Coordinates of C-alpha atoms and ligand atoms in Angstrom, one line a residue:
M240 CA -21.4 -8.7 1.0
R241 CA -20.9 -10.8 -2.1
Y242 CA -17.7 -11.9 -3.8
I243 CA -16.7 -11.7 -7.4
S244 CA -13.8 -13.0 -9.6
T245 CA -11.1 -10.6 -10.8
R246 CA -11.7 -12.2 -14.3
G247 CA -15.4 -11.5 -14.2
G248 CA -16.4 -14.9 -15.4
T249 CA -18.3 -16.3 -12.4
P250 CA -21.5 -15.2 -10.7
A251 CA -21.2 -13.3 -7.3
V252 CA -21.2 -15.7 -4.3
P253 CA -21.7 -15.2 -0.6
F254 CA -18.8 -15.3 1.8
Q255 CA -19.1 -18.9 2.9
E256 CA -18.9 -20.1 -0.7
A257 CA -16.0 -17.8 -1.4
V258 CA -14.1 -19.4 1.5
L259 CA -14.7 -23.0 0.3
T260 CA -14.0 -22.2 -3.3
G261 CA -10.5 -20.7 -2.9
L262 CA -9.7 -19.9 -6.5
A263 CA -12.6 -18.8 -8.7
D264 CA -13.7 -21.3 -11.4
D265 CA -12.7 -18.9 -14.2
G266 CA -9.1 -19.0 -12.9
G267 CA -9.4 -15.5 -11.3
L268 CA -9.0 -14.5 -7.7
I269 CA -12.0 -13.9 -5.4
I270 CA -12.5 -10.3 -4.1
P271 CA -15.3 -8.5 -2.3
E272 CA -17.8 -6.7 -4.5
R273 CA -16.8 -3.4 -2.8
I274 CA -14.4 -2.4 -0.1
P275 CA -16.2 -1.2 3.0
D276 CA -15.5 2.4 4.1
A277 CA -14.7 2.4 7.8
R278 CA -13.1 5.8 8.0
D279 CA -15.7 7.0 10.5
R280 CA -15.2 4.0 12.8
M281 CA -11.5 4.3 13.4
G282 CA -11.9 6.6 16.4
A283 CA -14.2 4.1 18.1
W284 CA -12.0 1.2 17.1
S285 CA -8.9 2.7 18.7
D286 CA -9.5 1.2 22.2
L287 CA -10.6 -2.3 21.1
S288 CA -8.8 -5.5 22.0
Y289 CA -7.4 -7.5 19.0
R290 CA -10.3 -10.0 19.1
D291 CA -13.0 -7.3 19.4
L292 CA -11.4 -5.4 16.5
A293 CA -11.3 -8.7 14.5
C294 CA -15.0 -9.1 15.0
E295 CA -15.8 -5.6 13.9
I296 CA -13.8 -5.9 10.7
L297 CA -15.0 -9.4 9.8
R298 CA -18.6 -8.2 10.3
L299 CA -18.2 -5.7 7.4
Y300 CA -17.2 -8.5 5.0
V301 CA -19.3 -11.4 6.3
D302 CA -23.1 -11.2 6.3
D303 CA -24.0 -14.9 6.1
I304 CA -22.7 -15.9 9.5
P305 CA -24.6 -14.6 12.5
E306 CA -22.7 -12.1 14.6
A307 CA -22.7 -14.3 17.8
D308 CA -21.2 -17.2 15.8
L309 CA -18.6 -15.0 14.2
K310 CA -17.6 -13.8 17.7
R311 CA -17.2 -17.4 18.9
L312 CA -15.1 -18.3 15.9
V313 CA -12.8 -15.4 16.5
E314 CA -12.5 -16.3 20.2
E315 CA -11.7 -19.9 19.4
S316 CA -9.1 -19.0 16.8
Y317 CA -7.2 -16.5 18.9
R318 CA -7.5 -17.9 22.4
D319 CA -5.7 -21.2 22.9
A320 CA -3.5 -21.0 19.8
F321 CA -2.1 -17.7 20.9
P322 CA -1.4 -18.0 24.6
E323 CA 0.3 -14.6 24.5
E324 CA -1.1 -11.6 22.5
V325 CA -1.8 -12.2 18.8
A326 CA 0.1 -9.1 17.6
P327 CA 2.2 -7.4 20.3
L328 CA 4.3 -4.3 19.3
A329 CA 7.9 -4.0 20.6
T330 CA 10.3 -1.1 20.1
A331 CA 13.7 -2.1 18.5
G332 CA 15.8 1.0 17.9
P333 CA 14.3 3.3 15.3
V334 CA 11.4 0.9 14.4
Q335 CA 8.5 -0.9 16.0
I336 CA 8.4 -4.7 15.5
L337 CA 4.9 -6.2 15.2
E338 CA 5.4 -9.8 16.4
L339 CA 3.1 -12.0 14.4
F340 CA 4.9 -15.2 15.4
H341 CA 3.1 -16.2 18.6
G342 CA 1.0 -18.9 17.0
P343 CA 1.6 -22.7 17.0
T344 CA 4.1 -22.8 14.1
L345 CA 5.8 -19.5 15.0
A346 CA 5.1 -17.7 11.7
F347 CA 2.5 -15.0 10.7
K348 CA 0.6 -17.5 8.6
D349 CA -0.9 -18.9 11.8
V350 CA -2.9 -15.7 12.3
A351 CA -4.9 -16.4 9.1
L352 CA -4.9 -20.2 9.1
Q353 CA -6.2 -20.6 12.6
L354 CA -9.2 -18.6 11.6
L355 CA -9.6 -20.4 8.3
G356 CA -9.5 -23.9 10.0
H357 CA -12.4 -22.8 12.3
L358 CA -14.3 -21.3 9.4
F359 CA -14.0 -24.4 7.4
E360 CA -15.3 -26.6 10.2
Y361 CA -18.2 -24.2 11.0
I362 CA -19.3 -24.0 7.4
L363 CA -19.1 -27.8 6.8
T364 CA -20.9 -28.7 10.0
R365 CA -23.9 -26.6 8.9
S366 CA -23.9 -27.7 5.3
G367 CA -23.2 -31.4 6.2
G368 CA -20.3 -31.4 3.7
E369 CA -16.7 -32.5 3.9
L370 CA -13.4 -31.1 2.6
N371 CA -10.2 -32.8 1.5
I372 CA -7.4 -30.3 1.3
L373 CA -4.4 -30.9 -0.9
A374 CA -1.4 -28.6 -0.5
A375 CA 2.2 -28.4 -1.7
T376 CA 4.7 -26.6 0.6
S377 CA 8.3 -25.5 0.7
G378 CA 7.9 -25.1 4.5
D379 CA 5.9 -22.5 6.3
T380 CA 2.5 -22.8 4.6
G381 CA 2.2 -26.5 5.1
S382 CA 2.9 -26.5 8.8
A383 CA 0.6 -23.5 9.5
A384 CA -2.2 -25.2 7.4
I385 CA -1.8 -28.5 9.3
H386 CA -2.0 -26.8 12.6
G387 CA -5.0 -24.8 11.5
V388 CA -7.1 -27.9 10.6
R389 CA -5.7 -30.7 12.8
G390 CA -8.4 -32.6 14.7
R391 CA -11.2 -30.6 13.0
D392 CA -14.3 -32.4 11.9
R393 CA -15.1 -33.1 8.3
I394 CA -11.7 -32.0 7.1
R395 CA -8.7 -34.0 5.9
I396 CA -5.4 -32.5 4.9
F397 CA -2.8 -33.9 2.6
V398 CA 0.4 -31.9 2.5
M399 CA 3.2 -32.6 0.0
H400 CA 6.7 -31.4 0.7
P401 CA 9.9 -32.2 -1.2
H402 CA 11.6 -35.1 0.5
G403 CA 14.7 -33.9 2.3
R404 CA 14.5 -30.4 0.9
V405 CA 12.7 -28.5 3.7
S406 CA 14.5 -27.5 6.9
P407 CA 14.5 -30.2 9.7
I408 CA 12.5 -27.8 11.9
Q409 CA 9.9 -27.2 9.2
E410 CA 9.7 -30.9 8.4
R411 CA 9.2 -31.8 12.1
Q412 CA 6.5 -29.1 12.6
M413 CA 4.5 -31.0 10.0
T414 CA 5.3 -34.7 10.6
T415 CA 5.0 -34.6 14.4
V416 CA 1.3 -33.8 14.1
L417 CA -0.3 -37.2 14.6
D418 CA -4.0 -36.4 14.3
Q419 CA -6.0 -38.9 12.1
N420 CA -7.0 -36.2 9.6
V421 CA -3.4 -35.1 8.8
H422 CA -1.4 -36.8 6.1
N423 CA 2.2 -35.8 5.3
L424 CA 3.6 -36.9 1.9
A425 CA 7.3 -36.6 1.3
V426 CA 7.5 -36.4 -2.5
E427 CA 10.7 -37.8 -4.0
G428 CA 11.4 -34.6 -6.0
T429 CA 11.6 -30.8 -5.8
F430 CA 9.0 -28.3 -4.6
D431 CA 8.2 -27.7 -8.3
D432 CA 7.3 -31.4 -8.7
A433 CA 5.0 -31.1 -5.7
Q434 CA 3.4 -28.0 -7.2
R435 CA 3.0 -29.6 -10.6
I436 CA 1.2 -32.6 -9.0
L437 CA -1.1 -30.3 -7.1
K438 CA -2.0 -28.4 -10.3
A439 CA -2.7 -31.5 -12.2
I440 CA -4.9 -33.0 -9.5
A441 CA -6.7 -29.8 -8.7
G442 CA -7.3 -29.2 -12.4
D443 CA -9.1 -32.5 -12.7
V444 CA -12.7 -31.3 -12.2
A445 CA -14.2 -34.8 -11.9
F446 CA -11.7 -35.8 -9.2
K447 CA -12.2 -32.5 -7.5
R448 CA -16.0 -32.9 -7.3
A449 CA -15.9 -36.6 -6.4
H450 CA -13.5 -36.0 -3.5
H451 CA -14.5 -32.4 -2.3
L452 CA -11.1 -31.0 -2.9
G453 CA -10.2 -27.7 -1.3
A454 CA -7.3 -25.4 -1.1
V455 CA -5.6 -23.4 1.7
N456 CA -3.0 -21.4 -0.2
S457 CA -2.7 -17.7 0.2
V458 CA -5.2 -16.9 -2.6
N459 CA -8.1 -17.9 -0.2
W460 CA -9.9 -14.6 0.6
A461 CA -10.3 -15.5 4.3
R462 CA -6.6 -15.4 4.7
V463 CA -6.3 -11.8 3.4
L464 CA -9.3 -10.8 5.4
A465 CA -7.8 -12.1 8.7
Q466 CA -4.6 -10.2 8.0
I467 CA -6.3 -6.9 7.5
V468 CA -6.9 -6.9 11.3
Y469 CA -3.3 -6.5 12.4
Y470 CA -2.7 -3.5 10.2
V471 CA -5.7 -1.7 11.5
Y472 CA -4.8 -2.7 15.1
A473 CA -1.2 -1.6 15.0
S474 CA -1.8 1.6 13.1
L475 CA -4.5 2.7 15.6
K476 CA -2.4 1.8 18.5
L477 CA 0.6 3.7 17.3
R478 CA -1.4 6.7 16.2
R479 CA -2.8 6.9 19.7
Q480 CA 0.7 6.6 21.3
T481 CA 2.6 9.0 19.0
G482 CA -0.1 11.3 17.6
A483 CA 1.2 10.7 14.1
P484 CA -1.5 10.9 11.5
Q485 CA -0.3 7.9 9.5
V486 CA 1.8 4.8 10.3
R487 CA 4.3 3.3 7.8
F488 CA 4.5 -0.5 7.5
S489 CA 7.4 -2.6 6.2
V490 CA 6.4 -6.0 4.9
P491 CA 8.7 -8.9 4.0
T492 CA 7.0 -10.0 0.8
G493 CA 6.8 -13.2 -1.3
N494 CA 3.3 -14.0 -2.7
F495 CA 2.0 -10.5 -2.0
G496 CA -0.7 -11.9 0.4
D497 CA 0.4 -10.1 3.5
I498 CA 1.1 -6.7 2.1
L499 CA -2.2 -6.8 0.1
A500 CA -4.0 -7.0 3.4
G501 CA -2.3 -3.7 4.3
W502 CA -3.5 -2.2 1.1
Y503 CA -7.1 -3.2 1.9
A504 CA -6.7 -1.7 5.4
A505 CA -5.6 1.6 3.8
Q506 CA -8.5 1.6 1.4
M507 CA -10.9 1.0 4.3
G508 CA -9.6 4.2 5.9
A509 CA -7.2 3.0 8.5
P510 CA -4.2 5.3 9.1
V511 CA -1.9 3.0 7.1
G512 CA 0.8 4.1 4.7
P513 CA 3.1 4.1 3.0
L514 CA 3.6 0.4 2.7
V515 CA 7.3 -0.7 2.3
L516 CA 7.4 -3.7 0.0
A517 CA 10.6 -5.6 0.9
T518 CA 11.9 -8.5 -1.0
N519 CA 15.1 -10.6 -1.0
T520 CA 17.1 -11.1 -4.2
N521 CA 13.9 -12.6 -5.8
D522 CA 12.8 -9.1 -6.5
I523 CA 10.1 -9.3 -9.2
L524 CA 7.7 -7.3 -7.0
S525 CA 10.1 -4.6 -5.7
R526 CA 11.2 -4.1 -9.4
F527 CA 7.5 -3.7 -10.3
F528 CA 6.9 -1.0 -7.7
R529 CA 10.0 0.9 -8.8
T530 CA 9.5 0.6 -12.6
G531 CA 6.0 -0.5 -13.5
V532 CA 7.3 -3.7 -15.2
Y533 CA 6.5 -7.1 -13.8
E534 CA 8.9 -9.6 -15.3
R535 CA 9.5 -13.2 -14.3
G536 CA 13.1 -14.6 -13.8
E537 CA 14.5 -17.7 -12.1
V538 CA 14.2 -18.5 -8.4
T539 CA 17.3 -18.0 -6.4
P540 CA 17.5 -19.8 -3.0
T541 CA 18.1 -17.4 0.0
V542 CA 18.3 -17.4 3.8
S543 CA 14.7 -16.2 3.7
P544 CA 13.2 -19.2 1.8
S545 CA 9.5 -18.3 2.4
M546 CA 10.0 -15.3 0.1
D547 CA 11.8 -17.2 -2.7
I548 CA 9.1 -16.9 -5.4
Q549 CA 8.9 -15.7 -8.9
V550 CA 5.2 -15.3 -9.7
A551 CA 3.3 -13.7 -6.8
S552 CA -0.1 -15.4 -6.6
N553 CA -1.9 -12.5 -5.0
F554 CA -0.6 -9.8 -7.3
E555 CA -3.6 -10.3 -9.6
R556 CA -5.9 -8.7 -7.0
Y557 CA -3.8 -5.6 -6.9
L558 CA -3.6 -5.4 -10.7
Y559 CA -7.4 -5.6 -10.9
Y560 CA -7.9 -2.5 -8.8
R561 CA -5.0 -0.8 -10.6
L562 CA -6.8 -1.3 -13.9
G563 CA -9.9 0.4 -12.5
E564 CA -11.7 -2.8 -11.6
D565 CA -11.9 -3.7 -15.3
A566 CA -12.0 -7.6 -15.5
E567 CA -11.6 -7.6 -19.3
A568 CA -8.5 -5.4 -19.1
L569 CA -7.1 -7.7 -16.4
R570 CA -7.8 -10.9 -18.5
N571 CA -5.9 -9.4 -21.4
L572 CA -3.0 -8.4 -19.2
M573 CA -2.8 -11.9 -17.6
E574 CA -2.7 -13.4 -21.1
V575 CA 0.1 -11.1 -22.1
F576 CA 2.0 -12.2 -19.0
A577 CA 1.4 -15.9 -19.7
R578 CA 2.7 -15.4 -23.2
D579 CA 5.7 -13.0 -22.6
R580 CA 6.5 -13.7 -19.0
R581 CA 6.3 -9.9 -18.7
L582 CA 3.7 -7.2 -18.3
S583 CA 3.7 -3.5 -17.6
V584 CA 1.4 -0.8 -16.4
D585 CA 1.2 2.9 -17.4
V586 CA 3.1 5.2 -15.1
A587 CA 3.0 9.0 -15.7
P588 CA 6.5 10.4 -16.2
G589 CA 8.0 11.7 -13.0
T590 CA 5.5 10.0 -10.7
A591 CA 5.7 6.9 -8.5
V592 CA 4.2 3.6 -9.8
D593 CA 1.9 3.8 -6.8
P594 CA 2.4 6.5 -4.1
L595 CA 1.2 4.2 -1.4
F596 CA 4.2 1.9 -1.9
E597 CA 7.9 2.2 -1.3
A598 CA 9.9 -0.8 -2.5
G599 CA 13.4 -2.3 -2.2
C600 CA 15.3 -5.5 -1.9
A601 CA 17.9 -6.8 0.5
D602 CA 20.6 -9.3 -0.5
E603 CA 22.1 -12.0 1.7
T604 CA 24.9 -9.8 3.0
E605 CA 22.6 -7.0 4.0
T606 CA 20.1 -9.4 5.6
L607 CA 22.7 -11.1 7.7
A608 CA 24.3 -7.7 8.6
T609 CA 20.9 -6.4 9.7
I610 CA 20.4 -9.4 12.0
A611 CA 23.9 -8.8 13.5
A612 CA 23.3 -5.0 13.9
W613 CA 19.9 -5.4 15.6
Y614 CA 21.3 -7.9 18.0
E615 CA 24.4 -5.9 18.9
R616 CA 22.7 -2.4 19.0
H617 CA 19.2 -3.2 20.2
G618 CA 19.4 -6.7 21.8
V619 CA 16.7 -8.0 19.4
V620 CA 17.1 -11.2 17.4
L621 CA 15.4 -11.0 14.0
D622 CA 14.5 -13.9 11.8
P623 CA 15.9 -13.5 8.2
H624 CA 12.5 -12.6 6.7
T625 CA 11.9 -9.9 9.2
A626 CA 15.5 -8.7 8.7
V627 CA 14.7 -8.1 5.0
G628 CA 11.9 -5.8 6.0
V629 CA 13.9 -4.0 8.6
A630 CA 16.8 -3.5 6.2
V631 CA 14.8 -2.0 3.4
A632 CA 12.7 0.2 5.7
T633 CA 15.7 1.7 7.5
R634 CA 17.7 2.1 4.3
I635 CA 14.9 4.2 2.7
G636 CA 14.3 6.0 6.0
S637 CA 11.3 8.1 7.1
E638 CA 10.2 10.6 9.7
Q639 CA 7.0 8.6 10.3
P640 CA 6.6 5.9 12.9
T641 CA 7.5 2.6 11.2
V642 CA 6.1 -0.8 12.0
C643 CA 8.2 -3.8 10.7
L644 CA 6.2 -6.9 10.5
A645 CA 8.0 -9.8 12.1
T646 CA 6.8 -12.7 10.1
A647 CA 8.6 -15.6 11.8
H648 CA 10.3 -16.3 15.1
P649 CA 14.1 -16.5 14.8
A650 CA 14.1 -20.0 16.3
K651 CA 12.7 -21.3 13.0
F652 CA 15.9 -20.2 11.3
P653 CA 18.8 -20.9 13.6
D654 CA 21.4 -21.3 10.8
A655 CA 20.8 -17.8 9.6
V656 CA 21.0 -16.4 13.1
R657 CA 24.3 -18.4 13.7
R658 CA 25.8 -17.1 10.4
A659 CA 24.9 -13.5 11.3
T660 CA 25.8 -13.4 15.0
G661 CA 28.0 -16.4 15.6
H662 CA 25.4 -17.6 18.2
G663 CA 22.9 -20.1 16.9
E664 CA 21.6 -20.6 20.5
L665 CA 20.2 -17.1 20.6
A666 CA 17.4 -18.4 18.5
H667 CA 15.4 -20.9 20.5
H668 CA 11.8 -21.5 21.5
P669 CA 10.4 -24.2 23.8
S670 CA 8.1 -25.6 21.1
I671 CA 11.0 -26.1 18.8
D672 CA 13.5 -27.4 21.4
N673 CA 11.1 -30.4 21.9
L674 CA 10.4 -31.2 18.2
M675 CA 13.3 -33.5 17.5
E676 CA 12.2 -35.9 20.3
L677 CA 8.6 -36.3 19.3
P678 CA 7.3 -39.2 17.3
A679 CA 6.5 -38.5 13.6
R680 CA 4.4 -39.9 10.8
C681 CA 5.1 -39.3 7.1
T682 CA 4.7 -41.4 3.9
T683 CA 7.3 -41.2 1.1
V684 CA 5.9 -41.3 -2.4
P685 CA 7.3 -41.0 -5.9
A686 CA 7.0 -37.6 -7.5
T687 CA 4.1 -38.6 -9.8
E688 CA 0.5 -37.6 -10.0
E689 CA -0.6 -41.2 -10.0
A690 CA 1.2 -42.0 -6.7
V691 CA -0.4 -39.0 -4.9
R692 CA -3.8 -39.7 -6.3
A693 CA -3.6 -43.4 -5.3
Y694 CA -2.6 -42.4 -1.8
M695 CA -5.6 -40.1 -1.5
E696 CA -8.1 -42.5 -3.0
E697 CA -6.9 -45.3 -0.6
T698 CA -7.1 -43.1 2.4
L699 CA -10.6 -41.8 1.5
A700 CA -11.9 -45.3 0.8
E701 CA -10.6 -46.5 4.2
A702 CA -12.3 -43.6 5.9
R703 CA -15.6 -44.4 4.2
A704 CA -15.4 -48.2 5.0
Ligands
LIG923 C1 4.9 -16.6 3.8 C2 6.0 -15.8 4.4 C3 6.3 -14.5 3.9 C4 5.7 -13.9 2.7 O1 4.4 -13.6 2.8 P1 3.5 -13.3 1.5 O2 2.1 -13.2 2.0 O3 3.7 -14.6 0.6 O4 4.0 -12.1 0.8 C5 7.3 -13.8 4.7 N1 7.8 -14.3 5.8 C6 7.5 -15.5 6.3 C7 8.2 -16.0 7.5 C8 6.6 -16.3 5.6 O5 6.3 -17.6 6.1

């Protein structure tokens, strides 16, 4: 399988190169040349364990890593980091909850980033290369990325977070990782400052080449690929249990990376659909799937901060397919969006924007009321992101079995749980109870490109000495 850019301006590359590249050089997103059809395999896949299924799915997309090595990478990614199951299903009233928070940072991003860390190390060891990852985070991505690459050979990671503006738990999940290859930078500014610095440094091609700069954000194809597995796994399991032909999934959505994996699973022939796209009040995506218009506004902070986005970085992949895999049409549409902060697609009168998607948003009141209701009626404590998905799925309603993706453990967001139920102590987890006592390491830097560059250059020079 080879990989191409949504903007059509780069030659096709093999999987390993696609993983190291992150974003394509023409500014597009990397996608597989074709989507494998696995319709005929679903029966045989129904009884597989999570790890065996992961191997089967990866094999269809990866042909430049020998099968035995791929199997070992999957084993290593999903054994120690997930002492329980990777993706257990639990019944909670009218819905099934797919618990994707059993990894080291208690958020679904661990599922992809554990595999990505192992893949990076494997590829670099064989090529003799090295990788210096620079990332900006408002919380969840940074900690999952750090835990994905900590202690790995040939990789260093530099994570910028806005000083004093991430939750104490999120900060501690990053700064208490003391491995030599992990560098936390508290930038004296906002998340936007950190992101601006990242863009400036990553856009400097000479610096990027000289220092082997890499990225781990959700545009990396390997992250989408790793996430396809749990949609196939849960849909086959529930189909077997209920006899229903198709399984509906509700996905708390920010950058469109998670739900895009569900879309790929459906295209491959898994019994997945419809997909319920659930946003908080930052609803650019739920508006798109209701109206066909994608229009940028201002970010409003909410109790589900990992979904507080305006422009969804993975949406371009969806648009590419929507436009009939026409790279030129996509380039034109992205130019329109850059200019007008708005784009739209054709929707035939009286039809849905996309019949595979249902969409809705839940505001703060509804999100907190959902946490309270699920605790009182079903004895289940939801985190505020998961609660957005549960709220939208149950409000729209369906006869089909519905899986709500639980994207974080409630212990990461005790304030929201306290506000909703009056009991913050309901939300706890041993790995978080300990965090405040552990030693931490972090460097505070001014919010300038020069300061971050200087820190990186100094660190890299020391490492080479
Ligand atoms: C990142 C994140 C999301 C949003 O996922 P996307 O792939 O960006 O749509 C939802 N919930 C939690 C807890 C997250 O960390």
